[in-house]
Short mmCIF file of C-alpha atoms in Angstrom, two decimals:
data_model
loop_
_atom_site.label_atom_id
_atom_site.label_comp_id
_atom_site.label_asym_id
_atom_site.label_seq_id
_atom_site.Cartn_x
_atom_site.Cartn_y
_atom_site.Cartn_z
CA MET W 195 -9.22 49.78 -22.60
CA THR W 196 -12.23 48.55 -20.63
CA ARG W 197 -11.98 46.34 -17.57
CA THR W 198 -13.49 43.42 -19.49
CA SER W 199 -10.99 43.69 -22.32
CA MET W 200 -8.13 43.97 -19.83
CA LEU W 201 -9.37 40.86 -18.08
CA ASN W 202 -9.63 38.99 -21.39
CA GLU W 203 -6.11 40.00 -22.35
CA TRP W 204 -4.77 38.91 -18.96
CA ALA W 205 -6.55 35.56 -19.30
CA ARG W 206 -5.05 34.97 -22.75
CA ARG W 207 -1.56 35.84 -21.56
CA SER W 208 -1.98 33.65 -18.48
CA LEU W 209 -3.46 30.68 -20.34
CA PRO W 210 -0.29 28.51 -20.14
CA THR W 211 -0.56 28.75 -16.33
CA LEU W 212 -4.33 28.73 -15.93
CA ALA W 213 -4.97 25.66 -18.13
CA PRO W 214 -2.87 23.21 -16.02
CA LEU W 215 -4.37 24.63 -12.81
CA ALA W 216 -7.88 24.11 -14.18
CA ALA W 217 -6.94 20.55 -15.17
CA LEU W 218 -5.58 19.91 -11.65
CA VAL W 219 -8.81 21.07 -10.03
CA ALA W 220 -10.86 18.99 -12.48
CA VAL W 221 -8.83 15.83 -11.77
CA ILE W 222 -9.22 16.27 -8.01
CA VAL W 223 -12.99 16.76 -8.33
CA VAL W 224 -13.44 13.79 -10.68
CA PHE W 225 -11.49 11.27 -8.59
CA SER W 226 -13.04 12.55 -5.36
CA ALA W 227 -16.39 11.69 -6.89
CA ILE W 228 -15.24 8.31 -8.26
CA ALA W 229 -13.57 7.13 -5.02
CA PRO W 230 -15.00 9.25 -2.20
CA ASP W 231 -13.99 6.79 0.53
CA THR W 232 -10.31 6.45 -0.39
CA PHE W 233 -9.16 9.32 -2.60
CA PRO W 234 -9.91 12.52 -0.58
CA THR W 235 -8.32 11.26 2.65
CA LEU W 236 -5.27 12.40 4.63
CA ALA W 237 -3.70 8.97 4.27
CA ASN W 238 -4.00 9.16 0.49
CA VAL W 239 -2.62 12.71 0.45
CA ARG W 240 0.39 11.40 2.36
CA ASN W 241 0.80 8.57 -0.16
CA ILE W 242 0.70 11.03 -3.04
CA ALA W 243 3.33 13.21 -1.34
CA ILE W 244 5.67 10.23 -0.89
CA GLN W 245 5.13 8.90 -4.41
CA SER W 246 5.70 12.27 -6.05
CA SER W 247 8.78 13.44 -4.14
CA VAL W 248 11.47 11.72 -6.21
CA LEU W 249 9.69 12.79 -9.38
CA ALA W 250 9.64 16.36 -8.07
CA ILE W 251 13.41 16.36 -7.48
CA LEU W 252 14.17 14.98 -10.94
CA ALA W 253 11.62 17.29 -12.57
CA THR W 254 13.22 20.31 -10.90
CA GLY W 255 16.54 19.50 -12.52
CA LEU W 256 14.89 18.93 -15.89
CA THR W 257 12.96 22.21 -15.55
CA LEU W 258 16.21 24.17 -15.33
CA VAL W 259 17.31 22.62 -18.62
CA VAL W 260 13.96 23.12 -20.35
CA VAL W 261 13.72 26.79 -19.31
CA LEU W 262 17.15 27.18 -20.89
CA GLY W 263 15.70 25.91 -24.15
CA GLU W 264 17.52 22.57 -24.05
CA ILE W 265 16.54 18.93 -23.50
CA ASP W 266 18.15 16.38 -21.18
CA LEU W 267 17.32 12.73 -21.86
CA SER W 268 20.07 11.39 -19.63
CA PHE W 269 18.57 12.25 -16.22
CA ALA W 270 17.02 8.83 -15.53
CA ALA W 271 20.28 7.00 -16.30
CA ILE W 272 22.30 9.50 -14.25
CA ALA W 273 19.95 8.91 -11.30
CA SER W 274 20.31 5.13 -11.75
CA VAL W 275 24.10 5.03 -11.87
CA SER W 276 24.50 7.57 -9.04
CA GLY W 277 22.25 5.63 -6.67
CA LEU W 278 23.88 2.35 -7.66
CA VAL W 279 27.41 3.68 -7.09
CA ALA W 280 26.47 4.85 -3.59
CA SER W 281 24.99 1.45 -2.75
CA LEU W 282 28.08 -0.36 -4.03
CA VAL W 283 30.32 1.80 -1.85
CA VAL W 284 28.17 1.37 1.27
CA SER W 285 27.89 -2.40 0.84
CA GLN W 286 31.61 -2.69 0.03
CA THR W 287 30.71 -4.52 -3.15
CA PRO W 288 33.71 -4.59 -5.52
CA PHE W 289 33.55 -2.43 -8.64
CA PRO W 290 34.50 -4.36 -11.79
CA LEU W 291 37.07 -2.02 -13.33
CA PRO W 292 38.85 -2.70 -16.64
CA PHE W 293 42.49 -3.76 -16.23
CA LEU W 294 42.16 -3.50 -12.41
CA GLY W 295 39.73 -6.29 -11.70
CA GLN W 296 37.41 -6.20 -8.69
CA VAL W 297 38.13 -3.10 -6.60
CA ILE W 298 36.44 -2.07 -3.34
CA VAL W 299 36.05 1.71 -3.19
CA GLY W 300 35.39 3.82 -0.12
CA ALA W 301 35.50 0.99 2.45
CA GLY W 302 31.80 1.41 3.21
CA ASN W 303 32.07 5.08 4.22
CA GLU W 304 28.62 6.64 3.77
CA VAL W 305 29.85 10.21 3.41
CA PHE W 306 32.21 9.12 0.67
CA ALA W 307 29.39 7.20 -0.98
CA ILE W 308 27.21 10.31 -1.12
CA ILE W 309 30.08 12.48 -2.35
CA ILE W 310 31.02 10.10 -5.14
CA ALA W 311 27.37 9.69 -6.18
CA ILE W 312 26.92 13.46 -6.46
CA ALA W 313 30.28 13.69 -8.23
CA VAL W 314 29.00 11.18 -10.81
CA GLY W 315 25.96 13.36 -11.47
CA LEU W 316 28.13 16.48 -11.67
CA MET W 317 30.52 14.78 -14.08
CA PHE W 318 27.80 13.67 -16.46
CA GLY W 319 26.17 17.10 -16.28
CA LEU W 320 29.51 18.73 -17.10
CA ILE W 321 30.02 16.37 -20.04
CA ASN W 322 26.53 17.16 -21.33
CA GLY W 323 27.15 20.89 -21.11
CA LEU W 324 30.56 20.76 -22.76
CA ILE W 325 29.33 18.61 -25.63
CA VAL W 326 26.47 21.04 -26.26
CA VAL W 327 28.57 24.22 -25.93
CA ARG W 328 32.03 23.28 -27.14
CA VAL W 329 31.21 20.69 -29.77
CA GLY W 330 27.89 22.19 -30.84
CA VAL W 331 25.93 18.95 -30.68
CA PRO W 332 22.17 19.48 -30.12
CA SER W 333 21.27 18.68 -26.52
CA PHE W 334 18.76 16.03 -27.61
CA VAL W 335 21.50 14.02 -29.34
CA ALA W 336 24.19 14.74 -26.75
CA THR W 337 22.09 13.70 -23.76
CA LEU W 338 20.73 10.66 -25.57
CA SER W 339 24.33 9.52 -26.01
CA ILE W 340 25.12 10.17 -22.34
CA LEU W 341 21.99 8.25 -21.39
CA LEU W 342 23.42 5.19 -23.11
CA VAL W 343 26.84 5.72 -21.53
CA ALA W 344 25.48 6.18 -18.01
CA GLN W 345 23.07 3.28 -18.33
CA GLY W 346 25.85 1.11 -19.73
CA LEU W 347 28.02 1.92 -16.73
CA ALA W 348 25.16 1.05 -14.39
CA TYR W 349 24.68 -2.32 -16.04
CA TYR W 350 28.43 -2.97 -16.00
CA PHE W 351 28.82 -2.07 -12.32
CA ALA W 352 25.77 -4.08 -11.27
CA GLN W 353 26.72 -7.18 -13.26
CA GLY W 354 23.06 -8.19 -13.25
CA ASN W 355 22.79 -8.05 -9.46
CA SER W 356 20.62 -6.03 -7.08
CA VAL W 357 22.49 -4.27 -4.28
CA ALA W 358 20.47 -4.40 -1.06
CA ALA W 359 22.21 -1.48 0.67
CA THR W 360 21.53 2.23 0.93
CA THR W 361 23.06 5.20 2.71
CA SER W 362 21.49 5.94 6.08
CA ILE W 363 21.00 9.57 5.02
CA GLY W 364 19.16 8.60 1.85
CA ARG W 365 17.11 6.03 3.75
CA GLY W 366 16.33 8.52 6.50
CA ILE W 367 15.15 11.16 4.04
CA ALA W 368 13.08 8.65 2.08
CA GLN W 369 11.49 6.72 4.95
CA ALA W 370 11.43 8.96 8.04
CA THR W 371 8.48 11.12 9.11
CA TRP W 372 7.95 14.21 11.23
CA GLY W 373 4.68 13.26 12.81
CA PRO W 374 2.32 12.68 9.86
CA ILE W 375 4.60 14.58 7.46
CA PRO W 376 7.01 12.51 5.31
CA VAL W 377 10.56 13.90 5.41
CA ILE W 378 10.99 13.07 1.73
CA ALA W 379 8.18 15.48 0.84
CA VAL W 380 9.77 18.26 2.92
CA PHE W 381 13.14 17.56 1.29
CA ALA W 382 11.67 17.71 -2.22
CA ALA W 383 9.81 20.91 -1.36
CA ALA W 384 13.04 22.49 -0.07
CA ILE W 385 14.82 21.68 -3.32
CA MET W 386 11.99 23.17 -5.35
CA ILE W 387 11.91 26.33 -3.21
CA ILE W 388 15.67 26.86 -3.51
CA SER W 389 15.52 26.31 -7.27
CA TYR W 390 12.60 28.73 -7.54
CA LEU W 391 14.51 31.42 -5.63
CA VAL W 392 17.57 30.94 -7.83
CA LEU W 393 15.52 31.26 -11.02
CA ARG W 394 13.39 34.10 -9.74
CA HIS W 395 15.73 36.28 -7.69
CA THR W 396 19.30 35.85 -8.93
CA ARG W 397 21.25 37.15 -11.88
CA ILE W 398 22.03 33.65 -13.12
CA GLY W 399 18.31 32.90 -13.01
CA ARG W 400 17.61 35.91 -15.23
CA TYR W 401 20.36 34.80 -17.57
CA ILE W 402 18.81 31.33 -17.82
CA TYR W 403 15.48 32.80 -18.92
CA MET W 404 17.12 35.20 -21.35
CA ALA W 405 19.32 32.52 -22.91
CA GLY W 406 16.29 30.26 -23.19
CA ALA W 407 14.11 32.91 -24.81
CA ASN W 408 16.65 34.10 -27.39
CA ARG W 409 20.19 32.76 -27.20
CA GLN W 410 21.62 35.10 -29.83
CA ALA W 411 20.04 38.23 -28.38
CA ALA W 412 21.25 37.22 -24.92
CA VAL W 413 24.82 36.88 -26.16
CA LEU W 414 24.64 40.28 -27.88
CA SER W 415 23.45 41.76 -24.59
CA GLY W 416 26.50 40.43 -22.77
CA VAL W 417 25.06 37.25 -21.28
CA PRO W 418 27.71 34.49 -21.06
CA ALA W 419 25.30 31.99 -22.62
CA GLY W 420 27.89 29.25 -23.05
CA ARG W 421 28.82 29.24 -19.39
CA ILE W 422 25.16 29.40 -18.38
CA VAL W 423 24.42 26.27 -20.42
CA VAL W 424 27.27 24.40 -18.72
CA TYR W 425 26.23 25.64 -15.26
CA VAL W 426 22.64 24.53 -15.80
CA PHE W 427 23.58 21.04 -17.01
CA VAL W 428 25.95 20.64 -14.05
CA ALA W 429 23.28 21.78 -11.55
CA ALA W 430 20.76 19.47 -13.18
CA GLY W 431 23.21 16.56 -13.00
CA VAL W 432 23.67 17.13 -9.26
CA LEU W 433 19.88 17.19 -8.75
CA PHE W 434 19.53 13.98 -10.77
CA ALA W 435 22.15 12.32 -8.55
CA ILE W 436 20.35 13.48 -5.40
CA GLY W 437 17.09 12.14 -6.82
CA GLY W 438 18.81 8.82 -7.48
CA LEU W 439 20.12 8.63 -3.91
CA VAL W 440 16.71 9.36 -2.42
CA ASN W 441 15.01 6.93 -4.78
CA VAL W 442 17.35 4.12 -3.74
CA GLY W 443 16.72 5.01 -0.09
CA ARG W 444 12.97 4.79 -0.70
CA LEU W 445 13.18 1.42 -2.47
CA GLY W 446 15.74 -0.07 -0.08
CA SER W 447 17.99 -1.43 -2.82
CA ALA W 448 19.67 -0.39 -6.06
CA GLN W 449 19.50 -1.92 -9.50
CA ALA W 450 21.00 -0.89 -12.79
CA ASP W 451 17.68 0.26 -14.20
CA THR W 452 16.15 1.72 -11.02
CA GLY W 453 15.64 5.19 -12.49
CA LEU W 454 14.50 4.28 -15.98
CA ASN W 455 10.85 4.02 -14.92
CA ASN W 456 10.96 7.76 -14.17
CA LEU W 457 11.98 8.81 -17.68
CA LEU W 458 8.55 9.42 -19.19
CA PRO W 459 6.80 10.51 -15.97
CA VAL W 460 9.29 13.32 -15.36
CA PHE W 461 8.96 14.60 -18.92
CA ALA W 462 5.19 14.40 -18.55
CA ILE W 463 5.37 16.44 -15.35
CA VAL W 464 7.40 19.24 -16.93
CA VAL W 465 5.06 19.44 -19.93
CA LEU W 466 1.82 19.05 -17.94
CA GLY W 467 2.72 21.98 -15.73
CA GLY W 468 2.91 24.36 -18.68
CA ASN W 469 6.66 24.76 -19.17
CA SER W 470 7.46 25.70 -22.75
CA LEU W 471 9.61 23.18 -24.60
CA PHE W 472 10.98 26.11 -26.62
CA GLY W 473 12.63 27.72 -23.58
CA GLY W 474 12.35 31.02 -21.77
CA VAL W 475 8.86 30.40 -20.34
CA GLY W 476 7.85 28.44 -17.27
CA GLY W 477 9.60 27.58 -14.07
CA ILE W 478 9.32 25.76 -10.78
CA ARG W 479 5.74 26.89 -10.11
CA GLN W 480 4.63 25.25 -13.34
CA THR W 481 6.58 22.11 -12.48
CA LEU W 482 4.91 21.94 -9.07
CA VAL W 483 1.52 21.98 -10.78
CA GLY W 484 2.77 19.25 -13.12
CA VAL W 485 3.96 17.12 -10.20
CA LEU W 486 0.60 17.39 -8.46
CA LEU W 487 -1.38 16.83 -11.65
CA TYR W 488 0.58 13.75 -12.73
CA SER W 489 0.79 12.19 -9.25
CA ILE W 490 -2.89 12.74 -8.48
CA LEU W 491 -3.84 11.42 -11.90
CA GLN W 492 -1.80 8.24 -11.42
CA ASN W 493 -3.08 7.77 -7.89
CA GLY W 494 -6.66 8.23 -9.03
CA LEU W 495 -6.24 5.79 -11.90
CA ASP W 496 -4.89 3.20 -9.45
CA GLN W 497 -8.01 3.58 -7.34
CA SER W 498 -10.41 3.46 -10.26
CA ASP W 499 -11.79 0.39 -11.98
CA LEU W 500 -9.79 1.08 -15.15
CA ASN W 501 -8.20 -2.00 -16.69
CA VAL W 502 -4.55 -2.18 -15.61
CA TYR W 503 -3.46 -2.65 -19.22
CA MET W 504 -5.24 0.56 -20.21
CA LYS W 505 -3.34 2.79 -17.80
CA PRO W 506 -0.20 3.24 -19.98
CA LEU W 507 -2.46 4.04 -22.93
CA VAL W 508 -4.38 6.61 -20.93
CA GLY W 509 -1.14 8.14 -19.68
CA GLY W 510 0.22 8.37 -23.22
CA VAL W 511 -2.93 10.01 -24.54
CA ILE W 512 -2.86 12.54 -21.71
CA LEU W 513 0.79 13.37 -22.45
CA VAL W 514 0.04 13.92 -26.16
CA LEU W 515 -2.88 16.18 -25.28
CA ALA W 516 -0.69 18.06 -22.80
CA VAL W 517 1.97 18.73 -25.44
CA ILE W 518 -0.68 19.98 -27.89
CA LEU W 519 -2.22 22.17 -25.17
CA ASN W 520 1.24 23.44 -24.20
CA VAL W 521 2.02 24.60 -27.74
CA TYR W 522 -1.49 25.95 -28.41
CA THR W 523 -1.76 27.98 -25.20
CA GLY W 524 1.77 29.27 -25.72
CA LYS W 525 0.82 30.60 -29.15
CA ILE W 526 -2.28 32.29 -27.74
CA ALA W 527 -0.27 33.92 -24.94
CA THR W 528 2.44 35.06 -27.36
CA ALA W 529 -0.14 36.53 -29.71
CA ALA W 530 -1.81 38.36 -26.84
CA ALA W 531 1.48 39.76 -25.59
CA THR W 532 2.50 40.86 -29.10
CA ALA W 533 -0.86 42.53 -29.73
CA GLY W 534 -1.03 44.23 -26.35
CA ARG W 535 2.56 45.41 -26.04
CA GLY W 536 1.63 46.30 -22.50
CA PRO W 537 3.24 45.43 -19.16
CA ARG W 538 4.30 41.82 -19.04
CA ASP W 539 2.17 39.48 -16.96
CA GLU W 540 4.37 37.61 -14.52
CA SER W 541 1.83 34.81 -13.99
CA ARG W 542 2.88 33.11 -17.20
CA ASN W 543 6.61 33.29 -16.65
CA ASP W 544 8.80 32.99 -13.58
CA ALA W 545 11.41 35.26 -15.14
CA PRO W 546 11.81 38.63 -13.41
CA LYS W 547 11.11 41.77 -15.39
CA THR W 548 14.53 42.24 -16.90
CA SER W 549 15.12 43.32 -20.47
CA LEU W 550 18.08 42.21 -22.51
CA GLU W 551 19.30 45.78 -22.74
CA THR W 552 19.51 46.33 -18.95
CA VAL W 553 21.52 43.26 -18.00
CA GLY W 554 25.26 43.60 -17.85
CA ASN W 555 28.08 41.10 -17.65
CA PRO W 556 28.41 39.12 -14.46
#
């Protein structure tokens, strides 16, 4: 095989990764030309980092689920109710509980507020996982149901009110800076790095990729796929709760629908980065590209002369094109890998080189 043909084969296999990167570079160049005085500045870079951090945390949790080959529609509602619960505890606002009336929980203790908020995310993640594994309900339907349950709880707890209280930890992460560097950006980056290391360098990470690529083959190879599904939904639920806490700290108050505005953006981020919706391909690197691409695109549109009513339309068109590109580039890469049958190119998948036959039971 000649060097040119090898390069062509590598490019085809790497297309799901290269295409979003090329789009990211193109977006930066275009908006730098459109708004040269405001877009390519350190102040704007800082704004983009702050605006994208909560999305990055939520998208990291969703990425774990997508790599597994599942879908989680409940993340925005879980983030909403988790952040709201923490604010209610901190402000000592009574919870309206059936048969018990108005009950103050936690006496304003911030540590308890954070613990209960994360416990809420963990609980909903566990419920999602058990419904998918034990009952056999498709994750799309199961998480859609939990979305309604979690959002209903948020509305019930809020009683139509906004809670102007946040935990000092959440507020500190969201609003503090280390010199010119926002702490929230460092915090989001740390979560993404830890998640990347788990997916890339641990046995459970390998199992996630294997179960996402071929659930039946993974089970036959000894992978405890059922437990992996539950673990992933639980981990994602915890990340969604953390995202909700940080988001409330950034906004300074909590409402019942605080997280709902992040529903479509987070899905767009995961898809834009090149993660396969069919599972087994993608990872945190792809999600990072998606975060940057979406955040820079939104920031650039805000600084352009585009009609404000056109921005949702433009965003929707871009998401549709991203999904089409995601599927199309995935097919090209799969065809190239099938035809070549050579060494697997790691640039298109964060999964380590581990075959189903070489992985044993945990």
